[in-house]
């Protein structure tokens, strides 16, 4: 596939059956770009070992190229060929893989992930996703696959094939459609570099569950004395076109409403409720899709109900604060 990273492409819609999975893996092996499902969000996948293929990701997403990417693998054994796992990293991998956890570890001497995917760092971000279709593609591709969320940079993460196609159609080779994703927020990112595991990004595995496994509190990136070392922590990120107003009681005139729990605003003409019963897992799975739907209504702002800061609420509030950040 000798296209320049930014040349226009015909984007195929592939079904998530044996033929579609085989074609997706073949495209990836040939250096192509494929949006594929994971249990968190759709990923924009490319061969992580090929700098040219990875460059295509940055071009299609219009992403600032200093952001390192997550490399996805089918199992722990193949991940251990790419990175050096200390006792904490190993315990976390054994407990949460396959699943929505990314581990940032020192790159191994034999690491094949390209410099570009690692943004020149001596570390590598590794994840074994739980989605059966992602697993099948990764096993067939037989190499680490880089995949940031399948949306253009700064936009809302894609949680369905339609979202991925809307943002990236004409810029990538294929979208592998396995329906909407289950978790709805990205993986939790934890670094295990110097014996003190750090939370770089809250996500699909709650912090409390990780702390339970390592038996100590996580250092939070951005805490006093710790610079935010994950560029994905950039404040203005995941932004809809509309302004976002957080911790709202009720919508003001012209505003759309993103509710949570029995908040009494469901009759508002531009209202969606993340979880009428107040279930944080259900809320996470709807977050990005509902933000997109409300945004297309063209409101003056999207007012969002208060979300409890516990369990998956930490990741939901993190994404909402970025969506609301001044830009
Ligand atoms: O759920 C997910 O994680 C999705 C799906 C597709 O797997 N992927 C995803 O990738 O969200 P991305 O590229 O959007 O997020 C990568 C995060 C960013 O916060 C990035 O800065 C951080 O991981 N990261 C990657 N490599 C790193 C490294 N070596 N050191 C520190 N942070 C790193
Ligand atoms: Mg993203």
Short mmCIF file of C-alpha atoms and ligand atoms in Angstrom, two decimals:
data_model
loop_
_atom_site.label_atom_id
_atom_site.label_comp_id
_atom_site.label_asym_id
_atom_site.label_seq_id
_atom_site.Cartn_x
_atom_site.Cartn_y
_atom_site.Cartn_z
CA UNK A 1 0.00 0.00 0.00
CA UNK A 2 2.14 2.84 -1.28
CA UNK A 3 -0.18 5.74 -0.68
CA UNK A 4 0.94 8.92 0.97
CA UNK A 5 -0.48 9.06 4.50
CA UNK A 6 -2.94 11.83 3.65
CA UNK A 7 -4.15 10.73 0.18
CA UNK A 8 -7.95 10.30 -0.09
CA UNK A 9 -9.07 6.69 0.25
CA UNK A 10 -12.17 4.61 -0.50
CA UNK A 11 -13.42 3.49 2.91
CA UNK A 12 -14.90 -0.03 2.88
CA UNK A 13 -17.50 -1.04 5.46
CA UNK A 14 -16.62 -4.58 6.58
CA UNK A 15 -18.92 -6.94 8.50
CA UNK A 16 -17.37 -8.45 11.64
CA UNK A 17 -17.52 -12.01 10.26
CA UNK A 18 -14.64 -14.32 9.33
CA UNK A 19 -14.19 -12.71 5.90
CA UNK A 20 -14.32 -9.15 7.28
CA UNK A 21 -11.86 -9.97 10.06
CA UNK A 22 -9.45 -11.61 7.59
CA UNK A 23 -9.65 -8.61 5.25
CA UNK A 24 -9.09 -6.15 8.11
CA UNK A 25 -6.00 -8.08 9.23
CA UNK A 26 -4.71 -8.23 5.63
CA UNK A 27 -5.16 -4.46 5.21
CA UNK A 28 -3.27 -3.87 8.47
CA UNK A 29 -0.42 -6.16 7.43
CA UNK A 30 -0.19 -4.20 4.16
CA UNK A 31 0.17 -0.89 6.02
CA UNK A 32 -3.47 0.22 5.75
CA UNK A 33 -5.74 2.05 8.20
CA UNK A 34 -8.76 0.24 9.67
CA UNK A 35 -11.24 1.44 12.29
CA UNK A 36 -12.03 -1.55 14.48
CA UNK A 37 -14.13 -2.24 17.55
CA UNK A 38 -12.71 -2.73 21.03
CA UNK A 39 -14.74 -3.05 24.23
CA UNK A 40 -14.00 0.61 25.09
CA UNK A 41 -14.24 2.68 21.89
CA UNK A 42 -13.52 2.12 18.19
CA UNK A 43 -9.79 2.31 17.47
CA UNK A 44 -8.11 3.68 14.34
CA UNK A 45 -5.71 0.81 13.79
CA UNK A 46 -2.42 0.53 11.92
CA UNK A 47 0.68 -1.67 12.02
CA UNK A 48 2.56 -0.29 15.04
CA UNK A 49 5.86 -1.62 13.71
CA UNK A 50 5.65 0.50 10.54
CA UNK A 51 6.45 4.19 10.89
CA UNK A 52 4.70 4.86 7.56
CA UNK A 53 1.51 3.12 8.65
CA UNK A 54 1.55 4.97 11.99
CA UNK A 55 2.07 8.26 10.18
CA UNK A 56 -1.19 7.51 8.41
CA UNK A 57 -2.99 7.49 11.79
CA UNK A 58 -1.69 10.94 12.68
CA UNK A 59 -2.60 12.25 9.22
CA UNK A 60 -6.13 10.79 9.23
CA UNK A 61 -6.82 12.05 12.76
CA UNK A 62 -5.01 15.39 12.26
CA UNK A 63 -3.46 14.55 15.59
CA UNK A 64 -0.51 16.42 17.12
CA UNK A 65 2.31 13.99 16.42
CA UNK A 66 3.89 14.21 19.88
CA UNK A 67 1.14 11.99 21.30
CA UNK A 68 2.37 8.42 21.80
CA UNK A 69 -0.11 5.66 20.88
CA UNK A 70 -1.28 2.46 22.56
CA UNK A 71 -0.09 -0.80 20.95
CA UNK A 72 -2.68 -3.58 21.07
CA UNK A 73 -1.82 -7.27 21.37
CA UNK A 74 -3.82 -10.52 21.49
CA UNK A 75 -2.36 -11.80 24.79
CA UNK A 76 0.06 -11.20 27.66
CA UNK A 77 2.78 -13.40 26.13
CA UNK A 78 3.02 -11.22 23.03
CA UNK A 79 2.85 -8.04 25.16
CA UNK A 80 5.82 -9.27 27.20
CA UNK A 81 7.91 -9.42 24.04
CA UNK A 82 7.36 -5.66 23.63
CA UNK A 83 7.73 -4.36 27.18
CA UNK A 84 9.44 -5.08 30.50
CA UNK A 85 6.88 -5.96 33.19
CA UNK A 86 7.75 -5.42 36.86
CA UNK A 87 5.77 -7.21 39.59
CA UNK A 88 3.03 -4.55 39.62
CA UNK A 89 2.65 -4.55 35.84
CA UNK A 90 2.43 -8.33 35.81
CA UNK A 91 -0.18 -8.44 38.58
CA UNK A 92 -2.27 -5.80 36.79
CA UNK A 93 -2.02 -7.59 33.44
CA UNK A 94 -2.98 -10.92 35.00
CA UNK A 95 -5.99 -9.39 36.77
CA UNK A 96 -7.36 -7.05 34.10
CA UNK A 97 -6.30 -8.43 30.70
CA UNK A 98 -8.03 -8.89 28.41
CA UNK A 99 -9.79 -5.66 29.34
CA UNK A 100 -9.86 -1.85 29.44
CA UNK A 101 -6.42 -1.30 31.00
CA UNK A 102 -3.31 0.08 29.29
CA UNK A 103 0.11 -0.41 30.88
CA UNK A 104 2.99 1.97 30.14
CA UNK A 105 6.22 0.03 30.74
CA UNK A 106 9.86 0.30 29.61
CA UNK A 107 10.24 -0.90 26.01
CA UNK A 108 12.01 -4.27 25.86
CA UNK A 109 15.31 -4.59 23.95
CA UNK A 110 13.42 -6.53 21.26
CA UNK A 111 10.48 -4.10 21.08
CA UNK A 112 9.25 -3.80 17.49
CA UNK A 113 6.87 -0.86 18.07
CA UNK A 114 8.08 2.00 15.87
CA UNK A 115 9.69 5.14 17.27
CA UNK A 116 6.81 7.14 15.84
CA UNK A 117 4.15 5.13 17.70
CA UNK A 118 6.17 5.65 20.89
CA UNK A 119 6.74 9.34 20.08
CA UNK A 120 10.44 8.71 20.59
CA UNK A 121 9.99 7.59 24.23
CA UNK A 122 11.89 4.70 25.83
CA UNK A 123 8.54 3.41 27.14
CA UNK A 124 5.68 1.65 25.38
CA UNK A 125 1.93 1.62 26.09
CA UNK A 126 0.44 -1.90 25.80
CA UNK A 127 -3.11 -3.19 25.95
CA UNK A 128 -4.85 -6.55 25.41
CA UNK A 129 -8.47 -5.66 24.57
CA UNK A 130 -11.39 -7.89 25.58
CA UNK A 131 -13.47 -7.53 22.40
CA UNK A 132 -13.61 -10.88 20.52
CA UNK A 133 -13.45 -9.16 17.11
CA UNK A 134 -10.43 -7.07 18.16
CA UNK A 135 -8.80 -10.23 19.49
CA UNK A 136 -9.38 -12.08 16.21
CA UNK A 137 -7.92 -9.22 14.13
CA UNK A 138 -4.87 -8.90 16.43
CA UNK A 139 -4.20 -12.63 16.34
CA UNK A 140 -4.45 -12.66 12.53
CA UNK A 141 -2.32 -9.52 12.11
CA UNK A 142 0.46 -11.12 14.17
CA UNK A 143 2.12 -7.87 15.23
CA UNK A 144 1.42 -4.98 17.61
CA UNK A 145 -1.36 -2.74 16.32
CA UNK A 146 -1.40 0.96 17.24
CA UNK A 147 -4.89 2.32 17.76
CA UNK A 148 -5.99 5.64 19.21
CA UNK A 149 -9.72 6.31 19.30
CA UNK A 150 -11.24 6.40 15.80
CA UNK A 151 -12.17 10.09 15.68
CA UNK A 152 -10.49 13.21 14.40
CA UNK A 153 -8.26 14.85 16.96
CA UNK A 154 -10.13 16.95 19.49
CA UNK A 155 -13.51 15.42 18.64
CA UNK A 156 -15.68 13.01 20.59
CA UNK A 157 -14.40 9.42 20.66
CA UNK A 158 -16.22 7.02 18.31
CA UNK A 159 -18.30 4.32 20.01
CA UNK A 160 -19.92 2.94 16.85
CA UNK A 161 -18.92 2.18 13.26
CA UNK A 162 -21.19 5.04 12.12
CA UNK A 163 -19.32 7.53 14.35
CA UNK A 164 -15.96 6.32 13.00
CA UNK A 165 -17.20 6.56 9.41
CA UNK A 166 -18.61 10.06 9.98
CA UNK A 167 -15.23 11.35 11.20
CA UNK A 168 -12.83 9.30 9.08
CA UNK A 169 -14.72 8.20 5.95
CA UNK A 170 -12.58 8.92 2.86
CA UNK A 171 -9.43 9.02 5.01
CA UNK A 172 -9.02 5.35 5.95
CA UNK A 173 -9.23 2.00 4.17
CA UNK A 174 -11.99 0.28 6.12
CA UNK A 175 -14.33 0.27 9.10
CA UNK A 176 -14.99 -3.09 10.72
CA UNK A 177 -18.54 -2.91 12.07
CA UNK A 178 -19.35 -4.91 15.23
CA UNK A 179 -22.07 -2.61 16.57
CA UNK A 180 -21.78 -0.17 19.48
CA UNK A 181 -19.01 -0.62 22.05
CA UNK A 182 -19.77 -1.85 25.54
CA UNK A 183 -17.66 0.19 27.99
CA UNK A 184 -17.85 3.52 26.16
CA UNK A 185 -14.87 5.29 27.76
CA UNK A 186 -11.25 4.55 26.87
CA UNK A 187 -8.96 2.27 28.84
CA UNK A 188 -7.43 3.29 32.14
CA UNK A 189 -3.73 4.14 31.55
CA UNK A 190 -1.29 3.18 34.33
CA UNK A 191 2.50 3.50 34.12
CA UNK A 192 4.73 0.98 35.90
CA UNK A 193 8.19 2.47 35.46
CA UNK A 194 9.92 2.98 38.79
CA UNK A 195 8.05 0.83 41.30
CA UNK A 196 5.42 3.51 41.94
CA UNK A 197 2.48 2.87 39.57
CA UNK A 198 0.91 6.11 38.32
CA UNK A 199 -2.59 6.75 37.04
CA UNK A 200 -2.05 8.61 33.75
CA UNK A 201 -5.66 8.53 32.58
CA UNK A 202 -8.81 7.34 34.37
CA UNK A 203 -10.83 4.91 32.24
CA UNK A 204 -12.74 1.65 31.98
CA UNK A 205 -11.10 -0.06 34.98
CA UNK A 206 -11.91 1.97 38.13
CA UNK A 207 -8.94 3.25 40.15
CA UNK A 208 -10.18 1.45 43.27
CA UNK A 209 -9.97 -1.95 41.51
CA UNK A 210 -6.35 -1.26 40.47
CA UNK A 211 -5.36 -0.11 43.95
CA UNK A 212 -6.90 -3.27 45.38
CA UNK A 213 -4.58 -5.42 43.19
CA UNK A 214 -1.35 -3.48 43.84
CA UNK A 215 -2.20 -2.99 47.52
CA UNK A 216 -1.39 0.74 47.59
CA UNK A 217 -2.77 4.04 46.33
CA UNK A 218 -1.86 5.02 42.77
CA UNK A 219 0.20 8.17 42.28
CA UNK A 220 -2.04 10.47 40.26
CA UNK A 221 -0.26 12.18 37.34
CA UNK A 222 -0.55 15.91 37.82
CA UNK A 223 -0.42 15.63 41.63
CA UNK A 224 1.95 18.08 43.33
CA UNK A 225 5.48 17.29 42.20
CA UNK A 226 4.41 15.10 39.27
CA UNK A 227 4.19 16.70 35.84
CA UNK A 228 1.31 15.39 33.67
CA UNK A 229 3.33 12.93 31.62
CA UNK A 230 0.55 11.57 29.44
CA UNK A 231 -0.02 14.00 26.57
CA UNK A 232 -3.57 12.61 26.33
CA UNK A 233 -4.16 14.58 29.52
CA UNK A 234 -4.31 17.76 27.39
CA UNK A 235 -7.14 19.80 28.87
CA UNK A 236 -9.21 20.63 25.79
CA UNK A 237 -9.97 17.22 24.28
CA UNK A 238 -13.07 15.27 23.35
CA UNK A 239 -14.73 18.56 22.49
CA UNK A 240 -18.19 18.83 20.91
CA UNK A 241 -18.88 21.98 18.85
CA UNK A 242 -21.28 23.26 21.54
CA UNK A 243 -20.04 24.68 24.83
CA UNK A 244 -20.43 22.26 27.74
CA UNK A 245 -21.72 23.34 31.17
CA UNK A 246 -21.07 20.91 34.01
CA UNK A 247 -22.77 20.13 37.33
CA UNK A 248 -25.99 21.72 36.08
CA UNK A 249 -29.34 21.48 37.89
CA UNK A 250 -31.48 22.10 34.80
CA UNK A 251 -31.08 23.34 31.21
CA UNK A 252 -31.32 27.08 30.50
CA UNK A 253 -33.16 28.37 27.38
CA UNK A 254 -31.32 27.23 24.23
CA UNK A 255 -29.34 24.56 26.05
CA UNK A 256 -29.53 20.83 25.46
CA UNK A 257 -29.64 18.55 28.53
CA UNK A 258 -27.47 15.55 29.29
CA UNK A 259 -29.02 14.00 32.37
CA UNK A 260 -28.06 11.33 34.88
CA UNK A 261 -30.39 9.53 37.27
CA UNK A 262 -33.96 10.62 37.94
CA UNK A 263 -33.22 14.34 37.46
CA UNK A 264 -36.70 15.44 36.34
CA UNK A 265 -35.47 17.03 33.08
CA UNK A 266 -36.30 14.18 30.70
CA UNK A 267 -39.26 16.10 29.22
CA UNK A 268 -36.95 18.83 27.93
CA UNK A 269 -37.16 18.75 24.08
CA UNK A 270 -33.38 18.32 23.71
CA UNK A 271 -32.67 15.89 26.54
CA UNK A 272 -30.88 12.57 26.76
CA UNK A 273 -30.31 10.71 30.01
CA UNK A 274 -27.01 8.81 30.43
CA UNK A 275 -28.71 6.44 32.86
CA UNK A 276 -32.19 7.14 34.24
CA UNK A 277 -31.51 4.62 37.03
CA UNK A 278 -28.16 6.24 37.94
CA UNK A 279 -25.98 3.29 36.80
CA UNK A 280 -22.42 4.54 36.07
CA UNK A 281 -21.59 1.66 33.71
CA UNK A 282 -24.63 2.40 31.60
CA UNK A 283 -23.72 6.10 31.70
CA UNK A 284 -20.15 5.46 30.49
CA UNK A 285 -21.39 3.39 27.56
CA UNK A 286 -23.68 6.25 26.41
CA UNK A 287 -21.40 9.21 27.12
CA UNK A 288 -19.73 9.90 23.77
CA UNK A 289 -22.70 8.85 21.62
CA UNK A 290 -25.11 11.10 23.53
CA UNK A 291 -22.71 14.07 23.43
CA UNK A 292 -22.53 13.64 19.66
CA UNK A 293 -26.31 13.39 19.30
CA UNK A 294 -26.97 16.50 21.40
CA UNK A 295 -24.22 18.38 19.56
CA UNK A 296 -25.87 17.75 16.17
CA UNK A 297 -28.99 19.59 17.44
CA UNK A 298 -26.94 22.81 17.47
CA UNK A 299 -27.73 23.96 21.03
CA UNK A 300 -26.16 27.10 22.58
CA UNK A 301 -24.59 24.75 25.12
CA UNK A 302 -24.93 21.23 26.50
CA UNK A 303 -25.80 21.34 30.19
CA UNK A 304 -24.73 18.20 32.04
CA UNK A 305 -26.09 16.86 35.32
CA UNK A 306 -23.70 16.20 38.20
CA UNK A 307 -22.09 12.74 37.97
CA UNK A 308 -20.84 11.09 41.20
CA UNK A 309 -17.01 10.96 41.38
CA UNK A 310 -16.72 7.24 42.20
CA UNK A 311 -16.03 4.06 40.23
CA UNK A 312 -16.45 4.76 36.50
CA UNK A 313 -17.68 8.27 37.47
CA UNK A 314 -14.03 9.35 37.73
CA UNK A 315 -13.42 8.56 34.04
CA UNK A 316 -16.77 10.05 32.97
CA UNK A 317 -16.06 13.31 34.83
CA UNK A 318 -12.52 13.43 33.42
CA UNK A 319 -13.88 13.28 29.84
CA UNK A 320 -16.63 15.81 30.65
CA UNK A 321 -14.14 18.30 32.14
CA UNK A 322 -12.06 18.08 28.97
CA UNK A 323 -15.16 18.58 26.82
CA UNK A 324 -15.95 21.68 28.92
CA UNK A 325 -12.39 23.08 28.98
CA UNK A 326 -11.92 26.54 27.44
CA UNK A 327 -10.67 26.32 23.83
O1 LIG B 1 -9.53 2.37 25.14
C1 LIG B 1 -8.49 2.80 24.60
O2 LIG B 1 -7.43 2.94 25.22
C2 LIG B 1 -8.58 3.16 23.11
C3 LIG B 1 -8.89 1.88 22.35
C4 LIG B 1 -8.93 2.08 20.86
O3 LIG B 1 -7.97 0.88 22.69
N1 LIG B 1 -7.34 3.75 22.67
C5 LIG B 1 -6.96 5.00 23.05
O4 LIG B 1 -5.74 5.38 22.55
O5 LIG B 1 -7.62 5.73 23.77
P1 LIG B 1 -5.21 6.88 22.56
O6 LIG B 1 -4.03 6.87 21.65
O7 LIG B 1 -6.32 7.83 22.24
O8 LIG B 1 -4.74 7.11 24.03
C6 LIG B 1 -3.40 6.85 24.40
C7 LIG B 1 -3.14 7.35 25.79
C8 LIG B 1 -2.86 8.83 25.75
O9 LIG B 1 -3.29 9.42 26.97
C9 LIG B 1 -1.33 8.83 25.63
O10 LIG B 1 -0.76 10.04 25.97
C10 LIG B 1 -0.99 7.68 26.57
O11 LIG B 1 -1.96 6.72 26.30
N2 LIG B 1 0.33 7.08 26.28
C11 LIG B 1 0.67 6.28 25.26
N3 LIG B 1 1.96 5.94 25.32
C12 LIG B 1 2.46 6.52 26.41
C13 LIG B 1 3.74 6.55 27.02
N4 LIG B 1 4.78 5.88 26.51
N5 LIG B 1 3.90 7.26 28.16
C14 LIG B 1 2.85 7.92 28.70
N6 LIG B 1 1.61 7.94 28.17
C15 LIG B 1 1.41 7.25 27.05
MG1 LIG B 2 -8.71 9.67 21.90
#
